[in-house]
mmCIF file of C-alpha atoms in Angstrom:
data_model
loop_
_atom_site.group_PDB
_atom_site.id
_atom_site.type_symbol
_atom_site.label_atom_id
_atom_site.label_comp_id
_atom_site.label_asym_id
_atom_site.label_seq_id
_atom_site.Cartn_x
_atom_site.Cartn_y
_atom_site.Cartn_z
ATOM 1 C CA MET S 1 27.389 -4.666 5.464
ATOM 2 C CA ASN S 2 24.089 -5.488 3.735
ATOM 3 C CA TYR S 3 20.967 -3.432 4.203
ATOM 4 C CA GLU S 4 17.594 -2.860 2.616
ATOM 5 C CA SER S 5 16.723 0.727 1.754
ATOM 6 C CA LYS S 6 13.299 2.310 1.412
ATOM 7 C CA THR S 7 12.247 5.815 0.504
ATOM 8 C CA ILE S 8 9.696 7.109 3.013
ATOM 9 C CA LYS S 9 7.637 10.282 3.225
ATOM 10 C CA LEU S 10 7.726 12.528 6.242
ATOM 11 C CA ALA S 11 5.592 15.528 7.152
ATOM 12 C CA MET S 12 6.413 18.581 9.220
ATOM 13 C CA ASN S 13 3.741 20.223 11.353
ATOM 14 C CA ASP S 14 3.603 23.151 8.898
ATOM 15 C CA GLY S 15 2.405 20.742 6.191
ATOM 16 C CA LYS S 16 5.686 20.459 4.292
ATOM 17 C CA ILE S 17 6.166 16.919 2.983
ATOM 18 C CA PHE S 18 9.599 15.568 2.122
ATOM 19 C CA GLU S 19 11.324 12.243 1.569
ATOM 20 C CA GLY S 20 13.982 10.394 3.507
ATOM 21 C CA MET S 21 15.963 7.235 2.915
ATOM 22 C CA LEU S 22 15.434 4.531 5.542
ATOM 23 C CA LYS S 23 18.091 1.815 5.756
ATOM 24 C CA LEU S 24 17.296 -1.466 7.518
ATOM 25 C CA TYR S 25 20.217 -3.577 8.749
ATOM 26 C CA GLU S 26 19.352 -7.074 9.975
ATOM 27 C CA GLU S 27 22.561 -7.059 12.012
ATOM 28 C CA SER S 28 23.891 -3.946 13.670
ATOM 29 C CA PRO S 29 27.633 -3.401 13.153
ATOM 30 C CA GLY S 30 29.440 -4.696 16.214
ATOM 31 C CA ASP S 31 26.282 -6.257 17.704
ATOM 32 C CA GLU S 32 24.727 -8.933 15.527
ATOM 33 C CA GLU S 33 22.013 -9.579 18.137
ATOM 34 C CA MET S 34 20.490 -6.172 17.355
ATOM 35 C CA VAL S 35 18.964 -4.662 14.232
ATOM 36 C CA LEU S 36 19.808 -1.144 13.083
ATOM 37 C CA ILE S 37 17.758 1.454 11.249
ATOM 38 C CA GLU S 38 19.190 4.650 9.789
ATOM 39 C CA LEU S 39 17.173 7.528 8.395
ATOM 40 C CA LEU S 40 18.889 9.990 6.079
ATOM 41 C CA ILE S 41 16.942 13.270 6.002
ATOM 42 C CA LEU S 42 17.827 16.874 5.331
ATOM 43 C CA GLY S 43 21.557 16.079 5.217
ATOM 44 C CA ASP S 44 21.510 14.323 8.589
ATOM 45 C CA THR S 45 21.583 10.651 9.625
ATOM 46 C CA ILE S 46 19.506 9.438 12.566
ATOM 47 C CA SER S 47 20.065 5.857 13.766
ATOM 48 C CA PHE S 48 18.563 3.514 16.314
ATOM 49 C CA LYS S 49 19.339 -0.083 17.169
ATOM 50 C CA HIS S 50 17.049 -2.431 19.041
ATOM 51 C CA GLU S 51 16.125 -6.084 19.403
ATOM 52 C CA ASN S 52 13.709 -5.810 16.449
ATOM 53 C CA PHE S 53 12.656 -3.401 13.710
ATOM 54 C CA PHE S 54 9.377 -2.491 15.397
ATOM 55 C CA LEU S 55 11.076 -1.172 18.537
ATOM 56 C CA ALA S 56 13.704 0.630 16.454
ATOM 57 C CA LEU S 57 10.961 2.329 14.398
ATOM 58 C CA GLN S 58 9.142 3.296 17.604
ATOM 59 C CA SER S 59 12.297 5.008 18.877
ATOM 60 C CA LEU S 60 12.825 6.760 15.553
ATOM 61 C CA ARG S 61 9.220 7.914 15.443
ATOM 62 C CA LYS S 62 9.402 9.322 18.992
ATOM 63 C CA HIS S 63 12.655 11.148 18.153
ATOM 64 C CA LEU S 64 11.126 12.696 15.024
ATOM 65 C CA GLU S 65 7.858 13.632 16.750
ATOM 66 C CA ASP S 66 9.874 15.558 19.347
ATOM 67 C CA LYS S 67 11.154 17.586 16.360
ATOM 68 C CA HIS S 68 7.586 17.996 14.980
ATOM 69 C CA ILE S 69 8.096 15.525 12.133
ATOM 70 C CA GLN S 70 5.653 12.697 11.393
ATOM 71 C CA VAL S 71 6.543 9.466 9.569
ATOM 72 C CA MET S 72 3.969 8.832 6.839
ATOM 73 C CA CYS S 73 3.885 5.028 6.612
ATOM 74 C CA ASN S 74 1.525 2.336 7.904
ATOM 75 C CA GLY S 75 4.129 1.068 10.357
ATOM 76 C CA ALA S 76 4.084 4.415 12.164
ATOM 77 C CA ALA S 77 0.321 4.417 12.806
ATOM 78 C CA LEU S 78 -0.760 4.179 16.428
ATOM 79 C CA ASN S 79 -3.030 1.196 15.736
ATOM 80 C CA VAL S 80 -0.348 -0.917 14.013
ATOM 81 C CA TYR S 81 1.397 -3.519 16.125
ATOM 82 C CA PRO S 82 3.076 -6.872 15.475
ATOM 83 C CA SER S 83 1.374 -10.036 16.690
ATOM 84 C CA THR S 84 3.052 -11.847 19.580
ATOM 85 C CA MET S 85 4.700 -14.341 17.244
ATOM 86 C CA GLN S 86 5.825 -11.616 14.825
ATOM 87 C CA PHE S 87 7.178 -9.526 17.698
ATOM 88 C CA GLU S 88 9.407 -12.377 18.842
ATOM 89 C CA VAL S 89 10.982 -12.711 15.390
ATOM 90 C CA ARG S 90 13.829 -10.202 15.478
ATOM 91 C CA LYS S 91 14.014 -9.574 11.729
ATOM 92 C CA ASN S 92 10.259 -9.353 11.178
ATOM 93 C CA ARG S 93 9.004 -6.446 9.056
ATOM 94 C CA ARG S 94 5.288 -7.253 9.149
ATOM 95 C CA THR S 95 2.592 -5.868 11.430
ATOM 96 C CA VAL S 96 -1.170 -5.997 11.778
ATOM 97 C CA GLN S 97 -3.504 -3.023 11.830
ATOM 98 C CA LEU S 98 -5.739 -3.226 14.890
ATOM 99 C CA PRO S 99 -9.280 -1.812 14.831
ATOM 100 C CA TYR S 100 -9.796 1.228 17.040
#
């Protein structure tokens, strides 16, 4: 199963910054209509599958924020959102930063 991996930075509320490995699968195992993201942090693997990477990252971000961990990447910013056309493309990894 092919995936793209990226090292990302995360921050805890106490200011500690650490890295995790984010894996992006264009086809989720057993469900090729969905994408899958996996985050390997602190010896644990957290995974979410969705129709597109943006929704999967949203779910991951919400899960981590409930544990007082922030994702430190542009795609996790509150003012970053895919355009309508980009949102409809399941495998899209691009977004636009909206002005506040």
